[in-house]
Amino acid sequence: MSFPILTGSYVVMNAMTHTYLNVLNFNPVPGAIVCSVGNYLGNDIWNVATTESTGLTTQSFGTGAFVSYADDTGVVTSNSIYSWILQQNNAVPYAWNIVDNGTGLALAVEGNSTANGARVIATKEASDKSQAWFFIAKVPVPGTN
């Protein structure tokens, strides 16, 4: 199975809000996944890798926790590996929908808010601009986590 992006470290930016996927205040598991205006720290950087079977994992460079989803907690960090798939977004060229491998729900910024700390939610996949994410290659800098 091939994947649209290579294993590596990325800053993940929402196409609608131009904010970045982030672990709020480096909080431990289950830390809230939010979007930030960019802080140049490890909680804005994600290590992305393929899984053995299908999908990929998204792990915080700053905390080591994985992005996960559950009905009762929403989009939070987890110590367990959690599988996502990428689907080409139909509204924004070069952008991807980050889709939960189990439920088919896609990540989006709640209310398309541009506020620092806006919550990331999982919602029915619609492949619109609010669910479009850019993966921008990033070399982690020691001491930023």
mmCIF file of C-alpha atoms in Angstrom, residues 30-117:
data_model
loop_
_atom_site.group_PDB
_atom_site.id
_atom_site.type_symbol
_atom_site.label_atom_id
_atom_site.label_comp_id
_atom_site.label_asym_id
_atom_site.label_seq_id
_atom_site.Cartn_x
_atom_site.Cartn_y
_atom_site.Cartn_z
ATOM 1 C CA PRO A 30 -5.548 12.504 27.140
ATOM 2 C CA GLY A 31 -4.393 15.934 25.982
ATOM 3 C CA ALA A 32 -6.681 18.064 23.866
ATOM 4 C CA ILE A 33 -5.861 18.355 20.177
ATOM 5 C CA VAL A 34 -6.324 21.962 19.110
ATOM 6 C CA CYS A 35 -5.104 24.303 16.418
ATOM 7 C CA SER A 36 -2.542 26.973 17.192
ATOM 8 C CA VAL A 37 -1.343 30.059 15.393
ATOM 9 C CA GLY A 38 2.120 28.481 15.422
ATOM 10 C CA ASN A 39 4.624 28.467 18.253
ATOM 11 C CA TYR A 40 7.720 26.833 16.723
ATOM 12 C CA LEU A 41 7.688 24.238 19.509
ATOM 13 C CA GLY A 42 7.442 20.455 19.556
ATOM 14 C CA ASN A 43 3.712 20.414 20.249
ATOM 15 C CA ASP A 44 3.212 21.809 16.698
ATOM 16 C CA ILE A 45 5.344 19.056 15.104
ATOM 17 C CA TRP A 46 4.023 15.600 14.179
ATOM 18 C CA ASN A 47 5.892 12.402 13.369
ATOM 19 C CA VAL A 48 3.901 10.575 10.703
ATOM 20 C CA ALA A 49 4.534 6.903 9.874
ATOM 21 C CA THR A 50 2.734 4.079 8.113
ATOM 22 C CA THR A 51 1.295 1.214 10.166
ATOM 23 C CA GLU A 52 1.973 -2.475 9.559
ATOM 24 C CA SER A 53 -1.474 -3.150 8.141
ATOM 25 C CA THR A 54 -3.242 -0.055 6.895
ATOM 26 C CA GLY A 55 -3.182 3.654 7.497
ATOM 27 C CA LEU A 56 -0.718 5.863 9.288
ATOM 28 C CA THR A 57 -0.006 7.159 12.751
ATOM 29 C CA THR A 58 0.375 10.762 13.826
ATOM 30 C CA GLN A 59 2.587 11.165 16.900
ATOM 31 C CA SER A 60 3.419 14.412 18.682
ATOM 32 C CA PHE A 61 7.124 15.258 18.572
ATOM 33 C CA GLY A 62 6.672 17.245 21.781
ATOM 34 C CA THR A 63 4.808 14.693 23.911
ATOM 35 C CA GLY A 64 5.249 11.320 22.199
ATOM 36 C CA ALA A 65 1.483 10.735 22.312
ATOM 37 C CA PHE A 66 -0.631 9.768 19.304
ATOM 38 C CA VAL A 67 -3.650 11.584 17.851
ATOM 39 C CA SER A 68 -6.713 9.445 18.585
ATOM 40 C CA TYR A 69 -10.492 9.633 18.532
ATOM 41 C CA ALA A 70 -13.248 8.136 20.694
ATOM 42 C CA ASP A 71 -16.933 9.009 20.939
ATOM 43 C CA ASP A 72 -16.648 9.859 24.641
ATOM 44 C CA THR A 73 -13.423 11.906 24.511
ATOM 45 C CA GLY A 74 -13.344 13.379 21.016
ATOM 46 C CA VAL A 75 -9.980 14.078 19.383
ATOM 47 C CA VAL A 76 -7.280 13.726 22.051
ATOM 48 C CA THR A 77 -3.839 12.213 22.559
ATOM 49 C CA SER A 78 -3.347 8.572 23.467
ATOM 50 C CA ASN A 79 -0.434 6.367 24.511
ATOM 51 C CA SER A 80 -1.709 3.726 22.069
ATOM 52 C CA ILE A 81 -0.958 3.745 18.365
ATOM 53 C CA TYR A 82 -4.050 4.928 16.496
ATOM 54 C CA SER A 83 -4.589 4.491 12.761
ATOM 55 C CA TRP A 84 -5.699 7.234 10.347
ATOM 56 C CA ILE A 85 -5.933 7.327 6.567
ATOM 57 C CA LEU A 86 -5.329 10.220 4.199
ATOM 58 C CA GLN A 87 -7.772 10.970 1.399
ATOM 59 C CA GLN A 88 -7.206 13.602 -1.263
ATOM 60 C CA ASN A 89 -9.309 16.664 -0.459
ATOM 61 C CA ASN A 90 -11.565 17.631 -3.369
ATOM 62 C CA ALA A 91 -11.771 21.344 -2.507
ATOM 63 C CA VAL A 92 -8.095 22.200 -1.988
ATOM 64 C CA PRO A 93 -5.228 21.058 -4.241
ATOM 65 C CA TYR A 94 -2.327 19.309 -2.453
ATOM 66 C CA ALA A 95 -4.339 18.956 0.763
ATOM 67 C CA TRP A 96 -5.536 15.819 2.536
ATOM 68 C CA ASN A 97 -8.462 14.762 4.684
ATOM 69 C CA ILE A 98 -7.243 13.043 7.868
ATOM 70 C CA VAL A 99 -9.841 10.301 8.292
ATOM 71 C CA ASP A 100 -10.374 7.961 11.246
ATOM 72 C CA ASN A 101 -9.748 4.458 9.925
ATOM 73 C CA GLY A 102 -12.538 3.006 12.090
ATOM 74 C CA THR A 103 -15.382 5.532 11.890
ATOM 75 C CA GLY A 104 -14.731 7.379 8.622
ATOM 76 C CA LEU A 105 -14.899 10.722 10.464
ATOM 77 C CA ALA A 106 -12.495 13.443 9.308
ATOM 78 C CA LEU A 107 -10.582 16.015 11.348
ATOM 79 C CA ALA A 108 -11.695 19.660 11.156
ATOM 80 C CA VAL A 109 -11.349 22.811 13.264
ATOM 81 C CA GLU A 110 -14.511 23.392 15.303
ATOM 82 C CA GLY A 111 -16.529 26.225 13.779
ATOM 83 C CA ASN A 112 -13.639 26.975 11.379
ATOM 84 C CA SER A 113 -12.245 29.122 14.183
ATOM 85 C CA THR A 114 -8.930 30.892 13.652
ATOM 86 C CA ALA A 115 -8.516 31.419 17.401
ATOM 87 C CA ASN A 116 -5.394 30.108 19.080
ATOM 88 C CA GLY A 117 -6.446 26.917 20.890
#
